[in-house]
PDB file of C-alpha atoms in Angstrom:
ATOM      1  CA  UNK M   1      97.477  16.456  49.653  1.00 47.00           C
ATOM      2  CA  UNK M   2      96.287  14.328  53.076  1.00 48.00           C
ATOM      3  CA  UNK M   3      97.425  16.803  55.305  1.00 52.00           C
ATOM      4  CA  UNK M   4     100.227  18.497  56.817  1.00 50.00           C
ATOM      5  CA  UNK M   5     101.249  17.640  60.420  1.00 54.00           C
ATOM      6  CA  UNK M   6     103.430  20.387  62.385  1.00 55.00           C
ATOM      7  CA  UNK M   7     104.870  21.097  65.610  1.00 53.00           C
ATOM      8  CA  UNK M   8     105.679  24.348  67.241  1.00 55.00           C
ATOM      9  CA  UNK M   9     109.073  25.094  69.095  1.00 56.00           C
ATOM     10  CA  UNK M  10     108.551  27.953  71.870  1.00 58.00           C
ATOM     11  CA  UNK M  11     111.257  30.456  73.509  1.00 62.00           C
ATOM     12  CA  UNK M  12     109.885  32.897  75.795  1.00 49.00           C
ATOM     13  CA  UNK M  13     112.446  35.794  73.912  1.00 57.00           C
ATOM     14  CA  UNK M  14     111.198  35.522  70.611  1.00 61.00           C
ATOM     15  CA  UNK M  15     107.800  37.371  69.221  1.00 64.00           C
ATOM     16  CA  UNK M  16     104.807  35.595  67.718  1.00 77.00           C
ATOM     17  CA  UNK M  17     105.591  35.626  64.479  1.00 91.00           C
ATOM     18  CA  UNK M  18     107.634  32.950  63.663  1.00 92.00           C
ATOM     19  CA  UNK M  19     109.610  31.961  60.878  1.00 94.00           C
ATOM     20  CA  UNK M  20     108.313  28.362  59.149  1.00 95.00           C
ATOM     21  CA  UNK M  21     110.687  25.237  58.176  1.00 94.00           C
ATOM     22  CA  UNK M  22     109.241  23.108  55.966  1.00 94.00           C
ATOM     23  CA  UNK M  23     110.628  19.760  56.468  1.00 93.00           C
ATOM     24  CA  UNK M  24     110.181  17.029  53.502  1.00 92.00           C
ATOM     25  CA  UNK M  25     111.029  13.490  54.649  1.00 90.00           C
ATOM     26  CA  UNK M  26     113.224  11.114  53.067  1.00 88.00           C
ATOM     27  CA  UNK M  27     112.338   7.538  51.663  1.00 88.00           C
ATOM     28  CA  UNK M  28     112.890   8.165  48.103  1.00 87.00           C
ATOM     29  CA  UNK M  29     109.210   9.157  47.671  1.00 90.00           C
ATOM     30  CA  UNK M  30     108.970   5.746  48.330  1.00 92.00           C
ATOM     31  CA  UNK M  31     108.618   5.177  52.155  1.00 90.00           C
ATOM     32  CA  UNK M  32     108.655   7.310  54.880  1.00 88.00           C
ATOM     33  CA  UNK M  33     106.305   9.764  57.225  1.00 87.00           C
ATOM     34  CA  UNK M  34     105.806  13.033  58.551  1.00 84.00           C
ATOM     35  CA  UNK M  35     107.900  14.065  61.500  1.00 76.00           C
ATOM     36  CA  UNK M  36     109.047  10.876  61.593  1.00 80.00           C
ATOM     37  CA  UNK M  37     112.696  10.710  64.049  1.00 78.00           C
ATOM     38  CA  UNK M  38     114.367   8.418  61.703  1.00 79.00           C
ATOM     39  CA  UNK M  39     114.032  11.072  58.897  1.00 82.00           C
ATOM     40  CA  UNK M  40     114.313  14.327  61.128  1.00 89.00           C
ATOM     41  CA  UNK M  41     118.327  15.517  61.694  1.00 92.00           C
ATOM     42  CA  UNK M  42     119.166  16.627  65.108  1.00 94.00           C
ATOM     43  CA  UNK M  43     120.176  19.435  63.974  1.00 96.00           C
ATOM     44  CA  UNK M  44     117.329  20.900  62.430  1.00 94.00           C
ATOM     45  CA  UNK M  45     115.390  20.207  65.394  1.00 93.00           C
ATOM     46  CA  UNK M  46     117.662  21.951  67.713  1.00 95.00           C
ATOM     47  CA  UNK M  47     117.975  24.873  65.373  1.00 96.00           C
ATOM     48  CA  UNK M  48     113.924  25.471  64.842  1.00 94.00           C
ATOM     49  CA  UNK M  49     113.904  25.303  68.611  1.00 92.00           C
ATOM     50  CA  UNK M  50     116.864  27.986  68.961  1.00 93.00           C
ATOM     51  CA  UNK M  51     114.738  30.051  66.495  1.00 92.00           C
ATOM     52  CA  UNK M  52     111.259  29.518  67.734  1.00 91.00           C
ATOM     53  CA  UNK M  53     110.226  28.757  64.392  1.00 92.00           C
ATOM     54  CA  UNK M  54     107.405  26.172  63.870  1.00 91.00           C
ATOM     55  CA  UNK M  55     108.246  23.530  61.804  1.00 91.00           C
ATOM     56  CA  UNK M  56     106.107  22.156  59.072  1.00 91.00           C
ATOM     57  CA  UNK M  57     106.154  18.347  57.654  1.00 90.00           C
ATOM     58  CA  UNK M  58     103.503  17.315  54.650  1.00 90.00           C
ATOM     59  CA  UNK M  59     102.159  13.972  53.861  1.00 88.00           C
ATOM     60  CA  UNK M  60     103.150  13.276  50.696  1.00 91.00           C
ATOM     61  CA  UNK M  61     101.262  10.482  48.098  1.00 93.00           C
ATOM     62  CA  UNK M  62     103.775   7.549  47.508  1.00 94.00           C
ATOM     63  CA  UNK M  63     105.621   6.117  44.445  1.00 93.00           C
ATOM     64  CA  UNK M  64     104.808   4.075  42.803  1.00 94.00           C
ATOM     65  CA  UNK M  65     100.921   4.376  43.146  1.00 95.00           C
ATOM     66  CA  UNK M  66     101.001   7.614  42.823  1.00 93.00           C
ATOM     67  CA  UNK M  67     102.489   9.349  39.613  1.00 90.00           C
ATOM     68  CA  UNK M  68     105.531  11.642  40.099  1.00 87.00           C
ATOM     69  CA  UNK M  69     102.971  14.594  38.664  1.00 88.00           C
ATOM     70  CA  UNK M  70     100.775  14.132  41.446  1.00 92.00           C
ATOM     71  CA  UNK M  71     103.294  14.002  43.763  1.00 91.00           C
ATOM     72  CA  UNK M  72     104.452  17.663  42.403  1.00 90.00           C
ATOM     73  CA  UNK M  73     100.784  18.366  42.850  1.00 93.00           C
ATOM     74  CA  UNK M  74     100.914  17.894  46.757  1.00 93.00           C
ATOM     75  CA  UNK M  75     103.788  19.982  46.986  1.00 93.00           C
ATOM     76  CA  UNK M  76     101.712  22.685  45.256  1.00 94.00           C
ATOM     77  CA  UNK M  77      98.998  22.029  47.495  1.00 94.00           C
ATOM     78  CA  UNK M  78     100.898  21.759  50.409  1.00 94.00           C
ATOM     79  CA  UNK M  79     102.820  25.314  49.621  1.00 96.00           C
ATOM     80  CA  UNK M  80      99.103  26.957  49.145  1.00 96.00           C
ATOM     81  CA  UNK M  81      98.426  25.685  52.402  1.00 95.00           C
ATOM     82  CA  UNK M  82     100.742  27.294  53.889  1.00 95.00           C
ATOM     83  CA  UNK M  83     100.311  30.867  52.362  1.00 96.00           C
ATOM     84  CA  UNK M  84      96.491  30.547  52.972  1.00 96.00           C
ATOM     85  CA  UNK M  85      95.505  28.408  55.985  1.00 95.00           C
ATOM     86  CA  UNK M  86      98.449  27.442  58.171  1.00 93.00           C
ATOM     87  CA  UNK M  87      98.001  31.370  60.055  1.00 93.00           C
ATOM     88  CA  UNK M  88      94.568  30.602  60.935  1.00 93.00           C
ATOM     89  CA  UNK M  89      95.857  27.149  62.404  1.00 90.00           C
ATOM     90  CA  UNK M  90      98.550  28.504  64.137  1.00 88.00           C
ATOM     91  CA  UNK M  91      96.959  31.424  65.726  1.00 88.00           C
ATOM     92  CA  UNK M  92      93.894  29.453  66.887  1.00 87.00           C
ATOM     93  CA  UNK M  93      95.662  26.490  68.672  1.00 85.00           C
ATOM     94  CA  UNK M  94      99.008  28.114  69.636  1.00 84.00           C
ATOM     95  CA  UNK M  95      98.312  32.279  69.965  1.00 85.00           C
ATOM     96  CA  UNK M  96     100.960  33.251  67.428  1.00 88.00           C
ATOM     97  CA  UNK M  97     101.858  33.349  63.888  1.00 92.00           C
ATOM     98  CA  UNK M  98     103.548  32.460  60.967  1.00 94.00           C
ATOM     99  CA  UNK M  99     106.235  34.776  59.204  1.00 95.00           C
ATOM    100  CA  UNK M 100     105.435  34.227  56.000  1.00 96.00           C
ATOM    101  CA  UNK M 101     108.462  36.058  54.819  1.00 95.00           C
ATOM    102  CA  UNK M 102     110.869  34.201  56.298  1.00 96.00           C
ATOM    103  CA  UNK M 103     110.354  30.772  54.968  1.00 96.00           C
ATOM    104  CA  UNK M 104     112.759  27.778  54.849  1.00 96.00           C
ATOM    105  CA  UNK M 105     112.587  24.555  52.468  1.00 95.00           C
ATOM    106  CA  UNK M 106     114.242  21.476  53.199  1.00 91.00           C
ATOM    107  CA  UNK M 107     114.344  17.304  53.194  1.00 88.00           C
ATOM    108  CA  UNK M 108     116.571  14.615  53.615  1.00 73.00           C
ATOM    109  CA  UNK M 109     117.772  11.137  52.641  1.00 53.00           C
ATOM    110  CA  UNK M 110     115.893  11.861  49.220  1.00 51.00           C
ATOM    111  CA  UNK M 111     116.595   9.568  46.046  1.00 44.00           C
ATOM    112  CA  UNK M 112     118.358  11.672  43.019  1.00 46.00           C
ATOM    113  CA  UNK M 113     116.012  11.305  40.134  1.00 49.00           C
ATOM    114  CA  UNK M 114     116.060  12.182  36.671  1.00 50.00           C
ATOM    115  CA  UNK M 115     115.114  10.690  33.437  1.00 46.00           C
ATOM    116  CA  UNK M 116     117.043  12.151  30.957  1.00 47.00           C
ATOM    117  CA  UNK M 117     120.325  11.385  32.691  1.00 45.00           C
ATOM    118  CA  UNK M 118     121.517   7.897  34.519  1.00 37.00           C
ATOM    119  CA  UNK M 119     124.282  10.456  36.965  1.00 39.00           C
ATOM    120  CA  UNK M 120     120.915  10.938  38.624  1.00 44.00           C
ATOM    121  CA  UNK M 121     119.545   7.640  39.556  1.00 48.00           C
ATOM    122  CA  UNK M 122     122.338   5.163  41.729  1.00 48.00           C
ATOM    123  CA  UNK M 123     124.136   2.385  39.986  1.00 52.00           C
ATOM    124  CA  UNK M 124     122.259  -0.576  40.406  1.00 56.00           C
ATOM    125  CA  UNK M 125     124.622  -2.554  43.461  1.00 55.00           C
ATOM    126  CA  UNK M 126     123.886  -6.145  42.168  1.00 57.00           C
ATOM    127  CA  UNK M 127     120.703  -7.514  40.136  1.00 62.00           C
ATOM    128  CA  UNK M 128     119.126 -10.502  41.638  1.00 70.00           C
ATOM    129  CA  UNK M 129     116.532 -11.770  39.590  1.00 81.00           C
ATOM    130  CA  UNK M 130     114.298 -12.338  42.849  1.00 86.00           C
ATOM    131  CA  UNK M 131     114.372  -8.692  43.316  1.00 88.00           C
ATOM    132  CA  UNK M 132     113.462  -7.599  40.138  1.00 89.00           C
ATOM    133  CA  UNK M 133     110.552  -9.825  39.934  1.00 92.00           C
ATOM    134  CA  UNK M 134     109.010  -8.470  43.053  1.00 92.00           C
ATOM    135  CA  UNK M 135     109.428  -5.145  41.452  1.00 92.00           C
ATOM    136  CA  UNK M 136     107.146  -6.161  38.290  1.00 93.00           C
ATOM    137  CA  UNK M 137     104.442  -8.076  40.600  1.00 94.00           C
ATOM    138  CA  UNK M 138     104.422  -5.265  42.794  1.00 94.00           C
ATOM    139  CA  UNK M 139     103.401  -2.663  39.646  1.00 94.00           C
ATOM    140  CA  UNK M 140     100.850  -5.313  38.253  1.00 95.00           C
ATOM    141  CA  UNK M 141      98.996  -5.876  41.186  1.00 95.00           C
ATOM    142  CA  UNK M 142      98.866  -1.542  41.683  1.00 95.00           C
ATOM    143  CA  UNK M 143      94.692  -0.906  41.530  1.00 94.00           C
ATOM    144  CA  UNK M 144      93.667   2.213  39.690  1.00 91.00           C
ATOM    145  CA  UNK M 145      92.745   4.599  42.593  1.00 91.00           C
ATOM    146  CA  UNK M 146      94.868   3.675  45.461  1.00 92.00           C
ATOM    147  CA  UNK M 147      97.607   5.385  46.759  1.00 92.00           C
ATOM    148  CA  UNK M 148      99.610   5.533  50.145  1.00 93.00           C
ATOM    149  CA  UNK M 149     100.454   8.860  51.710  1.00 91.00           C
ATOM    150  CA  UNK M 150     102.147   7.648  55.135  1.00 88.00           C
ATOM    151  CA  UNK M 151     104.603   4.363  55.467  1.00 90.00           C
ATOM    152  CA  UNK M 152     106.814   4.896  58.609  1.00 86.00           C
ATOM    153  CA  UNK M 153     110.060   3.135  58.478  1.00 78.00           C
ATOM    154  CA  UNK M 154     110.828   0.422  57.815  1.00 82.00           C
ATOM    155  CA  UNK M 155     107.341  -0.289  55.878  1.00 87.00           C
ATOM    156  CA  UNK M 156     108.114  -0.388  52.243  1.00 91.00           C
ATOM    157  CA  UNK M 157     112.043  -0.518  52.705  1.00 88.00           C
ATOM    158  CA  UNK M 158     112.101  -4.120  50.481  1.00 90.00           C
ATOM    159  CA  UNK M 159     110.477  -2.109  47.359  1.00 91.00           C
ATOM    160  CA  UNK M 160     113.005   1.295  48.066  1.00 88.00           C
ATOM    161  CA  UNK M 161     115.934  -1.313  48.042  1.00 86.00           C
ATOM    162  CA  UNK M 162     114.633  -3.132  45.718  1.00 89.00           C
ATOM    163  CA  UNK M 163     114.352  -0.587  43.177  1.00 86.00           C
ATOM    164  CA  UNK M 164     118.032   0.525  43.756  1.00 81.00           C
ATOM    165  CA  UNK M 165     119.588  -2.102  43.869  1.00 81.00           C
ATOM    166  CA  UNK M 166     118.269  -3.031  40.731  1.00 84.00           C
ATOM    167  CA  UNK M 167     118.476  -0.169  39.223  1.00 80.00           C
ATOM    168  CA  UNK M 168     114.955  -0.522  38.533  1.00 85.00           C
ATOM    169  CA  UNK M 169     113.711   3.306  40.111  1.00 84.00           C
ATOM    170  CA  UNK M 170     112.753   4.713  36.982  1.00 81.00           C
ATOM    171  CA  UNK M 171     110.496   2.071  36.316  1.00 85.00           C
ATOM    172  CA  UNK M 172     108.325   3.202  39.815  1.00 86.00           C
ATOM    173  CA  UNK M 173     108.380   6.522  38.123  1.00 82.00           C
ATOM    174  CA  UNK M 174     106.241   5.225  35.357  1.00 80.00           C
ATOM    175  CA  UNK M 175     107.974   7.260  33.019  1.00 75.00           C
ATOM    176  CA  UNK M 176     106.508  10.090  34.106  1.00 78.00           C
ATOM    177  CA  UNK M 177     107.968  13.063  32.376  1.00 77.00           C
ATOM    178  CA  UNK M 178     107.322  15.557  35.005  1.00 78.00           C
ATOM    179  CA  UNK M 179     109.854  14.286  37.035  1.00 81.00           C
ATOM    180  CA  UNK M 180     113.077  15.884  34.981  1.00 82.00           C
ATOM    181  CA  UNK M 181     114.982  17.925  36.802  1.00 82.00           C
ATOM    182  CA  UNK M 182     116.942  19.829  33.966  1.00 81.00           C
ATOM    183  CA  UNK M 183     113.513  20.594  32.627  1.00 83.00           C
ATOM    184  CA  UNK M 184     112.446  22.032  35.926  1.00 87.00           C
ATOM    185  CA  UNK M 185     115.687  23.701  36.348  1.00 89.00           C
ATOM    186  CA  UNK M 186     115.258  25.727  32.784  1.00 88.00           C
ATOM    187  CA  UNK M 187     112.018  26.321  32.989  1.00 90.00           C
ATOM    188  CA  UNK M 188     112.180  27.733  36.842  1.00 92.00           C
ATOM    189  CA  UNK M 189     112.169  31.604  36.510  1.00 92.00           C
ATOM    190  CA  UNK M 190     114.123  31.524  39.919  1.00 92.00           C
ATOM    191  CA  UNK M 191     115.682  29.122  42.340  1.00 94.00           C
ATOM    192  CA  UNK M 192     116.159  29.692  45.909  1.00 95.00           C
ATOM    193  CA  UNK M 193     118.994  29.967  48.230  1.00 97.00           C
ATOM    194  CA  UNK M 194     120.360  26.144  48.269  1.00 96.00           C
ATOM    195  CA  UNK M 195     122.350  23.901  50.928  1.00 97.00           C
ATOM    196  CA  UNK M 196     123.517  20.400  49.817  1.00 95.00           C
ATOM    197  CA  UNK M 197     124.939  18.491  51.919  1.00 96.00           C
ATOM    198  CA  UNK M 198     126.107  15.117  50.659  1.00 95.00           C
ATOM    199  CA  UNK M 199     127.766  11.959  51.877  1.00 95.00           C
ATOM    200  CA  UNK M 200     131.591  10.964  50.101  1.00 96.00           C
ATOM    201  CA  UNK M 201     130.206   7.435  50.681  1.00 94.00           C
ATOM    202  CA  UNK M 202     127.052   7.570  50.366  1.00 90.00           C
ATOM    203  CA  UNK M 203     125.414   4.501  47.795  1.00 83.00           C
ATOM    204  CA  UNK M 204     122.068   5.372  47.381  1.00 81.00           C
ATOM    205  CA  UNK M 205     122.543   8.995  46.329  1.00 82.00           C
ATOM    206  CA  UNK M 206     125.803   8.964  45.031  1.00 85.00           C
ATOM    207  CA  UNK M 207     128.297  12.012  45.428  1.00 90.00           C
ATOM    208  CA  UNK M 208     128.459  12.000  41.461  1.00 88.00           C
ATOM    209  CA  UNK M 209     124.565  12.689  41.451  1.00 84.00           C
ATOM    210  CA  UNK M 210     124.660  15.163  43.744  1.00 88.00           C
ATOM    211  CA  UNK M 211     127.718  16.942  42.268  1.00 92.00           C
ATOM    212  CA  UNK M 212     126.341  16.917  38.738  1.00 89.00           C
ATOM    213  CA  UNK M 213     123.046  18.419  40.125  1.00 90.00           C
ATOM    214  CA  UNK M 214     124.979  21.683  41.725  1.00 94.00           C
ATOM    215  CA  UNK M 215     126.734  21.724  38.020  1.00 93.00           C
ATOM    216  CA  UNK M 216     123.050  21.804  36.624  1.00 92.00           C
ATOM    217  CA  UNK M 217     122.279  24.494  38.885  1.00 94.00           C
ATOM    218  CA  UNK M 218     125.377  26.760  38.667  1.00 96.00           C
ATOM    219  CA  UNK M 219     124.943  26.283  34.895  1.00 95.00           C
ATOM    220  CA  UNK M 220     120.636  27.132  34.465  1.00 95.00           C
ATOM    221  CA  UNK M 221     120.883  29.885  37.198  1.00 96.00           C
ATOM    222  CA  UNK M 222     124.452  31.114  38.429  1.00 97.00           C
ATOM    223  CA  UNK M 223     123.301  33.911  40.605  1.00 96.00           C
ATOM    224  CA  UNK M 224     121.682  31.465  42.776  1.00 97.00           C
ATOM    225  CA  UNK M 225     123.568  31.329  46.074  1.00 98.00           C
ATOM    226  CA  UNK M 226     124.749  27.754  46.245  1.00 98.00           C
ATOM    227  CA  UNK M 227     126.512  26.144  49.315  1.00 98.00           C
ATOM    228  CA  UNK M 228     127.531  22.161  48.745  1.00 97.00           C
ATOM    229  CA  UNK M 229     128.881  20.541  51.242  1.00 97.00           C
ATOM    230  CA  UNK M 230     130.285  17.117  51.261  1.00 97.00           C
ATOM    231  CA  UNK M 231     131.281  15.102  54.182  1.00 97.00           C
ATOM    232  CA  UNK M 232     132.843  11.709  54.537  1.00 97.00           C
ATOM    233  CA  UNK M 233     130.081   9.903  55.557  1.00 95.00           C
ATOM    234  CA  UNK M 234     127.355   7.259  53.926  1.00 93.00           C
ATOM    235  CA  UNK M 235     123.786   7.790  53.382  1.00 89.00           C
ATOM    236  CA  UNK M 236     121.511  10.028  55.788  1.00 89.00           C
ATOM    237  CA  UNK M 237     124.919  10.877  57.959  1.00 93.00           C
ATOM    238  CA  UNK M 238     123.360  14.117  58.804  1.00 93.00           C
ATOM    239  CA  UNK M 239     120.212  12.719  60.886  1.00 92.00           C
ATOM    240  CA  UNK M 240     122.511  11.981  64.072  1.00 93.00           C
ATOM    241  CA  UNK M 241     124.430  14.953  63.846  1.00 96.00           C
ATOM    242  CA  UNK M 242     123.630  18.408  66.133  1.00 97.00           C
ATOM    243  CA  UNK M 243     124.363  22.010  65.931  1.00 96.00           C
ATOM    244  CA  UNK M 244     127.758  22.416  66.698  1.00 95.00           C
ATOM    245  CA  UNK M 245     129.166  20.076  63.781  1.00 97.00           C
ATOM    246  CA  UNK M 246     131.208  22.738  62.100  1.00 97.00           C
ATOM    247  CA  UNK M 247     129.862  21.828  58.845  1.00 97.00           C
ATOM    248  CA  UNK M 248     126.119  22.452  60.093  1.00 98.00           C
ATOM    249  CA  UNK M 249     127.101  25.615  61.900  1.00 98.00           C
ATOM    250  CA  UNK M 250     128.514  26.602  58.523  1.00 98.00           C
ATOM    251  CA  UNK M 251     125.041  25.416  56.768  1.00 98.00           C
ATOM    252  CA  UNK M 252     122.756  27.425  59.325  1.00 97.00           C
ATOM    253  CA  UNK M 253     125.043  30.877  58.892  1.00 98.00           C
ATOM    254  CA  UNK M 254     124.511  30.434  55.578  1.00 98.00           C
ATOM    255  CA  UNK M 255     120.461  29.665  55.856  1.00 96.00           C
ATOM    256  CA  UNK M 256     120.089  32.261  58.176  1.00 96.00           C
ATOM    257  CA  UNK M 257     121.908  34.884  55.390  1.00 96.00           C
ATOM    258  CA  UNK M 258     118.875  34.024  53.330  1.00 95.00           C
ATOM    259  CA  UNK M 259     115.824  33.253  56.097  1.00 92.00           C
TER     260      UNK M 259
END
């Protein structure tokens, strides 16, 4: 992992520790940056603030230079910085601390991926040969070594639509077989607490996706808690929207049964 780049919300009623929110940011692994306000919802903002929690965003390597396994490996890395270094950070800069037992997961504006099952990747929208061409220069011309870990919007957005359009996303995942999500999901001993919220009309990550991922859930672990929420809205609806959107004040009361 490059590194992890986190900001700090302060209330002058709340103790040092404070709780963490680890945000992941959208782009379909594809495009996108840390802390970046395009990826960020309102509402998550507002909330860590309300909270005093300190909010967490890692730098991620990028498809397709980097293989979905290594991706899974900064995620890995990130999460052992967390539980090992991030205190030290924290109390040195700021005076306080991180609650390491009250720890929150989340991202948005994520592609659904799988490769055992096309309900996870979007149907391709149309598939201009122009398109599809710049898809198979852009893999060819990919030197052994290099990778990206940081393109802010809207750097990179041609390959992302590109690849959906197309329906060409699986071939940026190399065929890497890490990147299953059934797999994952049986071989996962547990799964956390989980809030979906997904967009009727959304056309990159379809509603279908998303619904037949909280089937795979309920079905591999059905004592996970499990709220899905679905709104009538397109793609990354949520990123505009604050706290006192019923369905977010529903999301949060259910987070904060779990935080």
């Amino acid at each position: 992992m490059s590194h992890a780049e986190f900001d700090t919300f302060r209330r002058l009623d709340v103790g040092t520790a404070r709780p963490l929110l680890a945000h992941f940011h959208g782009g379909g692994l594809i495009t996108g940056t840390a802390l970046d306000s395009q990826m960020i919802p309102l509402w998550l903002l507002q909330f860590a603030e309300s909270r005093g929690a300190i909010v967490a965003s890692p730098c991620l390597r990028l498809l397709p230079e980097a293989l979905g396994s290594e991706i899974l490996d900064d995620i890995k890395d990130f999460w052992g910085f967390v539980f090992t270094t991030l205190n030290s950070i924290v109390a040195q800069t700021y005076g306080i601390s991180v609650d390491l037992g009250r720890v929150a997961a989340g991202g948005g504006r994520h592609c659904a991926f799988d490769l055992d099952s096309f309900a996870f990747s979007p149907r391709p929208l149309y598939v201009p040969e122009a398109a599809s061409a710049s898809i198979s220069e852009y893999l060819s011309n990919i030197k052994p070594g290099t990778f990206r870990v940081s393109s802010p919007s809207p750097e990179y957005r041609g390959l992302f639509q590109a690849a959906f359009n197309t329906g060409r996303y699986r071939d940026l995942l190399r065929g890497d077989r890490h990147m299953r999500i059934r797999e994952a999901l049986r071989k996962a001993k547990d799964v956390p607490p989980i809030w979906i919220a997904q967009g009727v009309n959304d056309r990159i990550t379809s509603q279908e996706a998303a619904s037949e991922l909280v089937q795979e859930i309920r079905a591999a672990h059905p004592d996970t808690p499990l709220l899905y929420s679905l709104q009538p809205s397109g793609h990354g609806f949520d990123v505009s929207h604050g706290m006192t959107e019923a369905w977010v004040q529903e999301g949060l009361r259910f987070t904060e049964q779990h935080w």
